[in-house]
Coordinates of C-alpha atoms in Angstrom, one line a residue:
M7 CA 14.1 -6.8 3.6
N8 CA 14.6 -8.2 0.1
I9 CA 12.8 -11.5 -0.1
H10 CA 15.6 -13.1 -2.1
R11 CA 18.0 -12.3 0.7
L12 CA 15.6 -13.9 3.2
R13 CA 15.4 -17.1 1.0
R14 CA 19.2 -17.3 0.8
L15 CA 19.4 -17.0 4.6
F16 CA 16.8 -19.7 5.1
S17 CA 18.7 -21.9 2.7
R18 CA 21.9 -21.5 4.7
A19 CA 20.0 -22.3 7.9
L20 CA 18.5 -25.5 6.5
H21 CA 21.9 -26.6 5.1
A22 CA 23.5 -25.9 8.5
S23 CA 20.9 -27.8 10.4
L24 CA 20.3 -30.8 8.1
A25 CA 23.3 -31.0 5.8
T26 CA 21.2 -32.0 2.8
P27 CA 21.0 -30.4 -0.6
L28 CA 18.0 -28.1 -0.6
V29 CA 15.9 -26.1 -3.0
L30 CA 13.6 -23.8 -1.2
A31 CA 9.9 -24.1 -1.8
G32 CA 8.6 -21.3 -4.0
C33 CA 6.3 -20.5 -6.7
D34 CA 7.4 -18.6 -9.9
S35 CA 4.8 -19.4 -12.5
S36 CA 5.6 -16.3 -14.5
E37 CA 5.3 -16.7 -18.3
G38 CA 7.8 -13.9 -18.9
S39 CA 7.6 -10.2 -18.9
V40 CA 7.4 -7.7 -21.8
D41 CA 10.6 -6.1 -23.1
L42 CA 11.1 -3.1 -20.7
T43 CA 13.6 -1.3 -23.0
G44 CA 12.8 2.4 -23.1
Y45 CA 10.3 2.3 -20.2
S46 CA 10.7 4.3 -17.0
E47 CA 9.4 3.6 -13.6
V48 CA 6.1 5.3 -12.7
A49 CA 6.6 8.5 -10.6
C50 CA 5.7 7.9 -7.0
S51 CA 5.4 9.7 -3.7
V52 CA 6.2 8.0 -0.4
Q53 CA 2.7 6.5 -0.3
G54 CA 1.8 5.7 -3.9
L55 CA 1.4 7.2 -7.4
A56 CA 2.6 10.8 -7.6
V57 CA 0.4 13.6 -9.1
S58 CA 3.3 15.8 -10.2
D59 CA 3.9 16.4 -14.0
L60 CA 0.2 16.9 -14.7
T61 CA -1.0 19.7 -17.0
L62 CA -4.5 20.0 -15.7
T63 CA -7.3 22.1 -17.3
P64 CA -8.0 24.6 -15.8
E65 CA -4.7 24.8 -13.9
P66 CA -5.3 24.3 -10.2
D67 CA -3.3 25.6 -7.2
F68 CA -3.2 22.2 -5.7
V69 CA -4.0 18.6 -6.6
Q70 CA -4.2 15.6 -4.3
L71 CA -4.9 11.8 -4.9
R72 CA -6.9 10.2 -2.1
Y73 CA -8.0 6.6 -1.4
I74 CA -11.3 5.7 0.2
N75 CA -13.1 2.5 1.3
P76 CA -16.6 2.6 -0.2
N77 CA -19.3 2.9 2.4
G78 CA -22.5 1.5 0.7
G79 CA -23.0 4.6 -1.4
Q80 CA -22.5 7.0 1.5
P81 CA -19.4 9.2 1.8
P82 CA -16.7 7.3 3.8
V83 CA -15.9 8.6 7.2
S84 CA -12.3 8.9 6.3
Y85 CA -9.8 8.9 3.4
V86 CA -6.1 8.4 2.9
N87 CA -3.9 11.1 1.3
V88 CA -1.6 9.4 -1.3
S89 CA 0.2 12.2 -2.9
S90 CA -0.1 16.0 -3.5
S91 CA 1.3 18.7 -5.7
G92 CA 1.1 22.5 -5.4
E93 CA 0.1 24.7 -2.5
P94 CA -3.4 24.3 -1.0
C95 CA -5.7 27.3 -1.5
A96 CA -2.8 29.4 -2.8
T97 CA -5.0 31.9 -4.6
A98 CA -8.1 31.7 -2.3
T99 CA -9.5 35.0 -1.0
D100 CA -11.0 33.1 2.0
V101 CA -8.1 30.7 3.0
P102 CA -9.7 29.3 6.2
A103 CA -12.9 28.4 4.4
C104 CA -11.0 26.9 1.5
T105 CA -8.8 24.9 3.9
A106 CA -11.8 23.6 5.8
A107 CA -13.5 22.6 2.5
L108 CA -10.4 20.8 1.3
E109 CA -10.1 18.9 4.6
S110 CA -13.7 17.7 4.5
A111 CA -13.8 17.0 0.7
N112 CA -14.9 13.4 0.2
V113 CA -16.9 11.2 -2.3
A114 CA -19.2 8.2 -2.1
S115 CA -17.4 6.4 -4.8
G116 CA -14.4 6.8 -7.0
F117 CA -12.3 5.3 -9.9
H118 CA -9.9 2.4 -9.7
H119 CA -12.4 0.2 -7.9
V120 CA -10.5 -2.8 -6.6
C121 CA -11.7 -5.5 -4.1
V122 CA -9.7 -8.3 -2.6
D123 CA -10.6 -8.8 1.1
F124 CA -11.9 -5.3 1.2
C125 CA -12.6 -2.6 -1.4
S126 CA -10.8 0.6 -2.2
E127 CA -11.3 3.4 -4.7
A128 CA -9.6 6.7 -5.5
F129 CA -10.4 10.3 -6.4
L130 CA -8.7 13.6 -7.1
V131 CA -9.4 16.8 -5.2
T132 CA -8.2 20.2 -6.4
T133 CA -8.3 23.8 -5.3
R134 CA -8.4 26.8 -7.5
G135 CA -9.1 30.2 -6.0
N136 CA -11.9 29.6 -3.5
E137 CA -13.2 26.5 -5.3
V138 CA -12.5 23.0 -3.9
K139 CA -13.5 20.3 -6.4
T140 CA -13.5 16.5 -6.4
H141 CA -13.0 14.4 -9.5
S142 CA -14.2 10.9 -8.9
T143 CA -15.3 9.4 -12.2
L144 CA -13.4 8.6 -15.4
A145 CA -15.3 11.3 -17.2
E146 CA -14.4 13.9 -14.5
L147 CA -10.8 12.8 -14.5
Q148 CA -10.6 13.0 -18.3
Q149 CA -12.1 16.5 -18.2
V150 CA -9.5 17.8 -15.8
L151 CA -6.6 16.0 -17.4
G152 CA -7.5 17.3 -20.9
T153 CA -5.0 16.2 -23.5
I154 CA -2.8 13.4 -22.3
D155 CA 0.6 14.9 -23.0
T156 CA 2.8 13.7 -20.1
E157 CA 3.9 10.3 -18.9
Q158 CA 2.2 10.7 -15.5
E159 CA -1.1 11.7 -17.0
A160 CA -1.0 8.5 -19.0
V161 CA -0.2 6.6 -15.8
L162 CA -3.1 8.2 -13.9
Q163 CA -5.5 7.5 -16.8
T164 CA -4.5 3.8 -16.8
F165 CA -4.7 3.6 -13.0
A166 CA -8.2 5.2 -13.1
S167 CA -9.3 2.6 -15.6
G168 CA -8.7 -0.2 -13.2
Y169 CA -5.1 -1.2 -13.7
S170 CA -2.7 -1.5 -10.7
L171 CA 0.7 0.2 -11.0
L172 CA 3.3 -0.6 -8.4
C173 CA 6.2 1.6 -7.6
G174 CA 9.9 0.5 -7.8
D175 CA 9.6 -2.4 -10.3
K176 CA 9.0 -1.8 -14.0
K177 CA 7.5 -5.2 -14.5
Y178 CA 4.5 -4.1 -12.4
G179 CA 4.4 -0.4 -13.3
A180 CA 6.2 1.5 -16.1
V181 CA 5.6 4.0 -18.8
K182 CA 7.2 5.3 -22.1
K183 CA 6.3 7.8 -24.7
N184 CA 5.8 6.7 -28.3
E185 CA 6.9 8.5 -31.4
D186 CA 3.3 9.4 -32.4
G187 CA 2.8 11.2 -29.0
S188 CA 0.8 8.4 -27.4
F189 CA 2.1 6.5 -24.4
N190 CA 2.5 2.8 -23.5
V191 CA 1.8 2.0 -19.8
I192 CA 2.5 -1.3 -18.1
G193 CA 0.1 -2.3 -15.3
T194 CA -1.3 -5.4 -13.7
K195 CA -4.7 -6.9 -12.9
G196 CA -5.9 -9.6 -10.5
Y197 CA -3.9 -11.5 -7.9
A198 CA -2.4 -14.9 -7.5
C199 CA -4.0 -16.7 -4.6
G200 CA -6.6 -19.3 -4.8
P201 CA -8.1 -21.6 -7.4
G202 CA -8.4 -20.1 -10.9
T203 CA -6.7 -16.7 -9.9
E204 CA -3.8 -15.1 -11.7
L205 CA -1.8 -11.9 -11.7
T206 CA -1.7 -10.6 -15.3
Q207 CA 0.6 -8.0 -16.9
H208 CA -0.9 -5.6 -19.4
V209 CA 0.7 -3.2 -21.9
V210 CA -1.8 -0.4 -22.6
R211 CA -1.6 2.3 -25.2
V212 CA -3.0 5.6 -24.0
S213 CA -3.9 8.2 -26.8
A214 CA -3.7 11.9 -26.5
S215 CA -7.5 11.9 -26.1
G216 CA -7.3 9.5 -23.2
E217 CA -8.5 6.3 -25.0
L218 CA -7.0 3.1 -23.8
Q219 CA -6.2 0.1 -26.0
E220 CA -4.5 -3.1 -24.8
Q221 CA -1.5 -4.1 -26.8
E222 CA -0.3 -7.1 -24.9
Q223 CA -1.3 -9.3 -22.0
R224 CA 0.5 -12.2 -20.2
V225 CA 0.4 -14.1 -17.0
L226 CA 3.0 -13.1 -14.4
E227 CA 1.8 -15.6 -11.7
K228 CA -0.9 -18.2 -11.5
G229 CA -2.9 -18.7 -8.3
D230 CA -2.5 -21.9 -6.3
P231 CA -5.4 -23.7 -4.7
N232 CA -3.4 -24.1 -1.6
C233 CA -2.5 -20.4 -1.2
N234 CA -2.7 -20.3 2.4
I235 CA 2.7 -20.0 11.1
G236 CA 1.3 -16.7 11.4
R237 CA 1.3 -13.6 13.5
R238 CA -0.7 -13.5 16.8
P239 CA -2.9 -10.4 17.1
V240 CA -3.0 -8.3 20.2
G241 CA -6.2 -9.2 22.2
L242 CA -6.1 -12.9 21.2
Q243 CA -7.9 -14.9 23.8
V244 CA -6.6 -18.3 25.1
A245 CA -8.4 -21.1 23.3
E246 CA -9.6 -24.4 24.8
A247 CA -7.2 -27.3 24.2
C248 CA -8.0 -29.3 21.1
E249 CA -9.4 -32.8 21.9
S250 CA -8.0 -35.2 19.4
P251 CA -6.6 -38.8 19.8
E252 CA -4.0 -38.1 17.2
A253 CA -1.0 -35.7 17.7
L254 CA -1.3 -34.6 14.1
G255 CA -4.9 -33.6 14.7
R256 CA -3.9 -31.5 17.7
Y257 CA -0.9 -30.0 15.8
F258 CA -2.9 -28.8 12.8
A259 CA -5.9 -27.7 14.9
N260 CA -3.5 -25.4 16.7
A261 CA -2.0 -24.2 13.4
A262 CA -5.4 -23.5 12.0
H263 CA -6.4 -21.5 15.1
L264 CA -3.3 -19.4 14.8
E265 CA -3.6 -18.9 11.0
A266 CA -7.2 -17.6 11.5
A267 CA -6.0 -15.3 14.2
S268 CA -3.3 -14.0 11.9
V269 CA -6.1 -12.6 9.6
H270 CA -7.1 -10.3 12.5
A271 CA -3.5 -9.4 13.1
F272 CA -2.8 -8.3 9.5
L273 CA -6.0 -6.4 9.1
R274 CA -5.3 -4.5 12.4
L275 CA -1.8 -3.9 11.2
R276 CA -3.0 -2.4 7.9
D277 CA -5.3 0.0 9.8
E278 CA -2.5 1.0 12.2
L279 CA 0.0 1.5 9.4
A280 CA -2.4 3.9 7.7
L281 CA -3.0 5.7 11.0
H282 CA 0.7 6.3 11.5
G283 CA 1.3 7.4 7.9
A284 CA 3.1 4.4 6.4
D285 CA 3.2 4.3 2.7
V286 CA 0.5 2.5 0.7
G287 CA 2.9 -0.2 -0.4
L288 CA 3.2 -1.4 3.3
Q289 CA -0.5 -1.1 3.8
D290 CA -1.3 -3.1 0.7
A291 CA 1.2 -5.8 1.6
A292 CA -0.5 -6.2 5.0
R293 CA -3.9 -6.5 3.3
R294 CA -2.6 -9.1 0.9
S295 CA -1.1 -11.0 3.9
A296 CA -4.5 -11.1 5.6
M297 CA -6.0 -12.6 2.4
E298 CA -3.4 -15.2 2.3
E299 CA -3.9 -16.1 5.9
V300 CA -7.5 -16.9 5.2
Q301 CA -6.4 -19.5 2.7
H302 CA -3.8 -20.8 5.2
A303 CA -6.5 -21.2 7.8
Q304 CA -8.7 -23.2 5.4
V305 CA -5.9 -25.5 4.4
T306 CA -4.8 -26.3 7.9
D307 CA -8.4 -26.6 9.1
R308 CA -8.9 -29.4 6.5
L309 CA -5.7 -31.1 7.5
A310 CA -6.7 -30.9 11.2
R311 CA -10.1 -32.5 10.5
R312 CA -8.4 -35.2 8.4
F313 CA -6.3 -36.2 11.4
G314 CA -9.2 -36.0 13.9
G315 CA -8.8 -32.5 15.2
T316 CA -11.4 -29.7 15.5
P317 CA -9.8 -26.2 15.4
Q318 CA -11.1 -23.6 17.8
R319 CA -12.4 -20.3 16.3
P320 CA -10.1 -17.5 17.4
V321 CA -11.6 -14.9 19.7
V322 CA -9.9 -11.4 19.5
E323 CA -10.8 -8.6 21.8
E324 CA -11.5 -5.3 20.2
L325 CA -8.9 -2.8 21.4
P326 CA -8.3 0.8 20.5
P327 CA -5.5 1.8 18.0
R328 CA -2.1 1.8 19.5
S329 CA 0.9 4.1 19.4
L330 CA 3.6 3.7 16.8
M331 CA 5.9 2.3 19.5
D332 CA 3.4 -0.4 20.5
V333 CA 2.9 -1.3 16.8
A334 CA 6.7 -1.5 16.2
L335 CA 7.2 -3.6 19.4
E336 CA 4.6 -6.2 18.4
N337 CA 6.1 -6.3 14.9
A338 CA 9.6 -6.7 16.2
V339 CA 8.5 -9.8 18.3
E340 CA 5.7 -11.3 16.3
G341 CA 7.0 -10.5 12.9
C342 CA 10.8 -10.2 12.9
V343 CA 11.2 -13.1 15.3
R344 CA 8.3 -15.6 15.5
E345 CA 6.9 -15.1 12.0
T346 CA 10.4 -15.2 10.5
Y347 CA 11.2 -18.4 12.2
G348 CA 7.7 -19.7 11.3
A349 CA 8.5 -19.1 7.6
L350 CA 11.7 -21.1 7.9
L351 CA 9.8 -23.9 9.6
A352 CA 7.3 -23.9 6.7
H353 CA 10.2 -24.4 4.2
H354 CA 11.5 -27.3 6.4
Q355 CA 8.0 -28.9 6.3
A356 CA 7.7 -28.4 2.5
L357 CA 10.9 -30.3 2.0
H358 CA 10.6 -33.1 4.6
A359 CA 6.9 -33.9 5.3
R360 CA 6.3 -37.5 4.2
D361 CA 2.5 -36.9 3.9
L362 CA 1.9 -35.7 0.3
E363 CA -1.0 -33.4 1.1
V364 CA 0.9 -31.7 4.0
R365 CA 4.0 -31.3 1.8
E366 CA 2.0 -29.7 -1.1
A367 CA 0.2 -27.4 1.3
M368 CA 3.4 -26.3 2.9
V369 CA 5.0 -25.4 -0.4
R370 CA 2.7 -22.5 -0.9
I371 CA 2.5 -21.6 2.8
A372 CA 6.3 -21.4 2.9
E373 CA 6.4 -18.9 0.1
D374 CA 3.6 -16.7 1.5
E375 CA 5.1 -16.8 5.0
T376 CA 8.5 -15.8 3.6
R377 CA 6.9 -12.8 2.0
H378 CA 5.1 -12.0 5.4
A379 CA 8.4 -12.2 7.2
A380 CA 10.0 -9.8 4.7
L381 CA 7.1 -7.4 5.3
S382 CA 7.8 -7.5 9.0
W383 CA 11.4 -6.4 8.4
D384 CA 10.3 -3.7 6.0
I385 CA 7.9 -2.4 8.6
D386 CA 10.7 -2.5 11.2
Q387 CA 13.0 -0.5 8.9
W388 CA 10.2 2.1 8.3
A389 CA 9.3 2.4 12.0
R390 CA 12.7 2.5 13.7
P391 CA 13.8 5.9 12.4
R392 CA 10.6 7.4 13.7
L393 CA 11.3 6.2 17.3
S394 CA 13.5 7.6 20.0
A395 CA 16.9 6.0 20.9
E396 CA 15.3 4.7 24.1
E397 CA 12.4 3.1 22.2
R398 CA 14.8 1.5 19.6
Q399 CA 16.7 0.0 22.5
A400 CA 13.4 -1.4 23.9
L401 CA 12.8 -3.1 20.6
R402 CA 16.2 -4.7 20.7
E403 CA 15.6 -6.0 24.3
A404 CA 12.1 -7.3 23.4
Q405 CA 13.6 -9.2 20.4
K406 CA 16.2 -10.8 22.6
R407 CA 13.6 -11.9 25.1
A408 CA 11.4 -13.3 22.2
V409 CA 14.4 -15.3 20.8
A410 CA 15.1 -16.7 24.3
A411 CA 11.4 -17.7 24.7
L412 CA 11.4 -19.3 21.2
R413 CA 14.4 -21.3 22.1
E414 CA 12.6 -22.8 25.0
D415 CA 9.5 -23.5 22.8
V416 CA 11.4 -25.4 20.1
A417 CA 13.4 -27.5 22.7
A418 CA 10.2 -29.3 23.7
P419 CA 9.9 -32.9 22.4
L420 CA 7.5 -33.6 19.5
D421 CA 5.4 -36.7 18.7
A422 CA 7.2 -38.8 16.0
S423 CA 4.2 -38.4 13.6
V424 CA 4.6 -34.6 13.7
I425 CA 8.2 -35.0 12.7
T426 CA 7.8 -37.5 10.0
L427 CA 4.4 -36.8 8.4
A428 CA 4.2 -33.1 9.1
G429 CA 8.0 -32.5 8.5
M430 CA 8.7 -30.6 11.7
P431 CA 12.4 -30.5 12.7
T432 CA 13.5 -32.4 15.8
P433 CA 14.4 -30.2 18.7
E434 CA 18.1 -30.5 17.9
A435 CA 17.5 -29.4 14.3
A436 CA 15.1 -26.7 15.4
L437 CA 17.8 -25.2 17.7
A438 CA 20.3 -25.3 14.9
L439 CA 17.9 -23.4 12.7
L440 CA 17.5 -20.8 15.4
D441 CA 21.2 -20.5 15.8
T442 CA 21.7 -19.5 12.2
L443 CA 18.9 -16.9 12.3
E444 CA 20.1 -15.5 15.6
Q445 CA 23.6 -15.1 14.1
D446 CA 22.4 -13.5 10.9
L447 CA 19.3 -11.6 11.9
W448 CA 19.0 -11.1 15.6
A449 CA 22.6 -10.6 16.8

C-alpha cells in the first residue's frame, strides 16, 4: 500500500475522532534530489536488479545474480537467487553434471558488502559449455563485464562497488548514458535511523573501463536519535506483569516488551518471505523494520524506567518455518489489523502527548510504524494471489475476528495519566478511530 495513502487515511481518522486540525507526524529531512531528466529506472526482476542487457566476455549461456549472508569466511549454507538471464547449461555436453554444479555454486564472500542488522553480499554465477564459474570480487566482475557499454552493466558495476540501487523510484536508483559513452548512475549509501546516521544520494560516473567517479552527493534523509506498537511474533511467551506504582511505568514497560518482541517477528518474517520466494524489496523492508524496532524498544525502555517500570525481556520459542498460508494469516492479523491500528495510535500520541519526551519519541515511532503497516499491506497483496479461494476467505474471516477483538481491547478504560501524558485516546475516541479504519480498510 502506498504510504501516502495510508497517511491520508490516518489523517481522516484523526479528524473524524477528534475534530481538530492535524498535521501527521513525519520526517522528511531531504535536502533535495538531483535533476532526473534523461535518467531511466534501473532494470529489475521480481526480486531485484536484473542481469539482462549484459555483454559479457566470454559470452555465457546463462548468468545469475545471487545474494548470500557471509558465514565467517566459510561458504554460506544457502543463497538467494535474485535474477537470471539465458538458459542454464545450454551448450553443456554433460547437462546433469553442469546443472548440479550450478545448483551448488557458492562463495565465502562477495561484492556489495552491506551490513545493517545483518550482513549481505552478492556474486554472479555463469555457465558456458560444461564450465560453471562464480564471480565474487570487483576484479572478477570487471573481467567478465569487459567494456562497460550498456546501462545495466554500469548499474551492476556501481552496485558491486557498494552503492544501493532500488527499483521503481529514480531518486534511489537510475541510469543514463552520456554523450562520451560513459554512464551516470544514481545510487544511495547508508540509512536514516539512529544518531549521526543519514541516507545519502550519489551520482556516479562509470567509464567504459569500469572506473567510478562521484559527481554529486547529497543527503536524502537524516537519522533521528529516537528512531524507534509493533508486531507480535509467533511463539511469544506470556510475560510476568510489570510491577510499577505508576500507570505510565506499566504502560511503557509493556510497550517496550512488545517492541523488543517485534524485532523477532520481523526477522522471522524476512526469513519466511525469502523461503516462499518474495521479492528482495519485501525482504529488505522487513529487515529494516527489525532494525527500527530495536530503536523503538530502547526508547520505550527508557521511558518505562523513567516512570518506574521495568520491562520484561521477551521470550520467543524457536519454531520451524511455516507455510505461506500461515505467514499470510499472521500478517493479515498482526500487520494489517493490529500494526495498522498501532501506527494510527502512534500518530495520535505524537500529536497529543503532553509529556515532551514522549511526544518527541512518538513522532519518529509514528512514521516508522506507518511504514511497517504499509509493508504489511504490501505483503498481503503479494501473498493473496498465491493462495486458494478458501484460504483467502480464511484471511478475511481472521481479520474480522481480529477487528472485533481489537474493539474490545480499546474499549477498556485507561488511567488519566496515560491519556494526558502519553497521548493515548480515550475509549470513545479510540473506537471512533477504529470505525474509520474498519470502513476504509477492513470492510
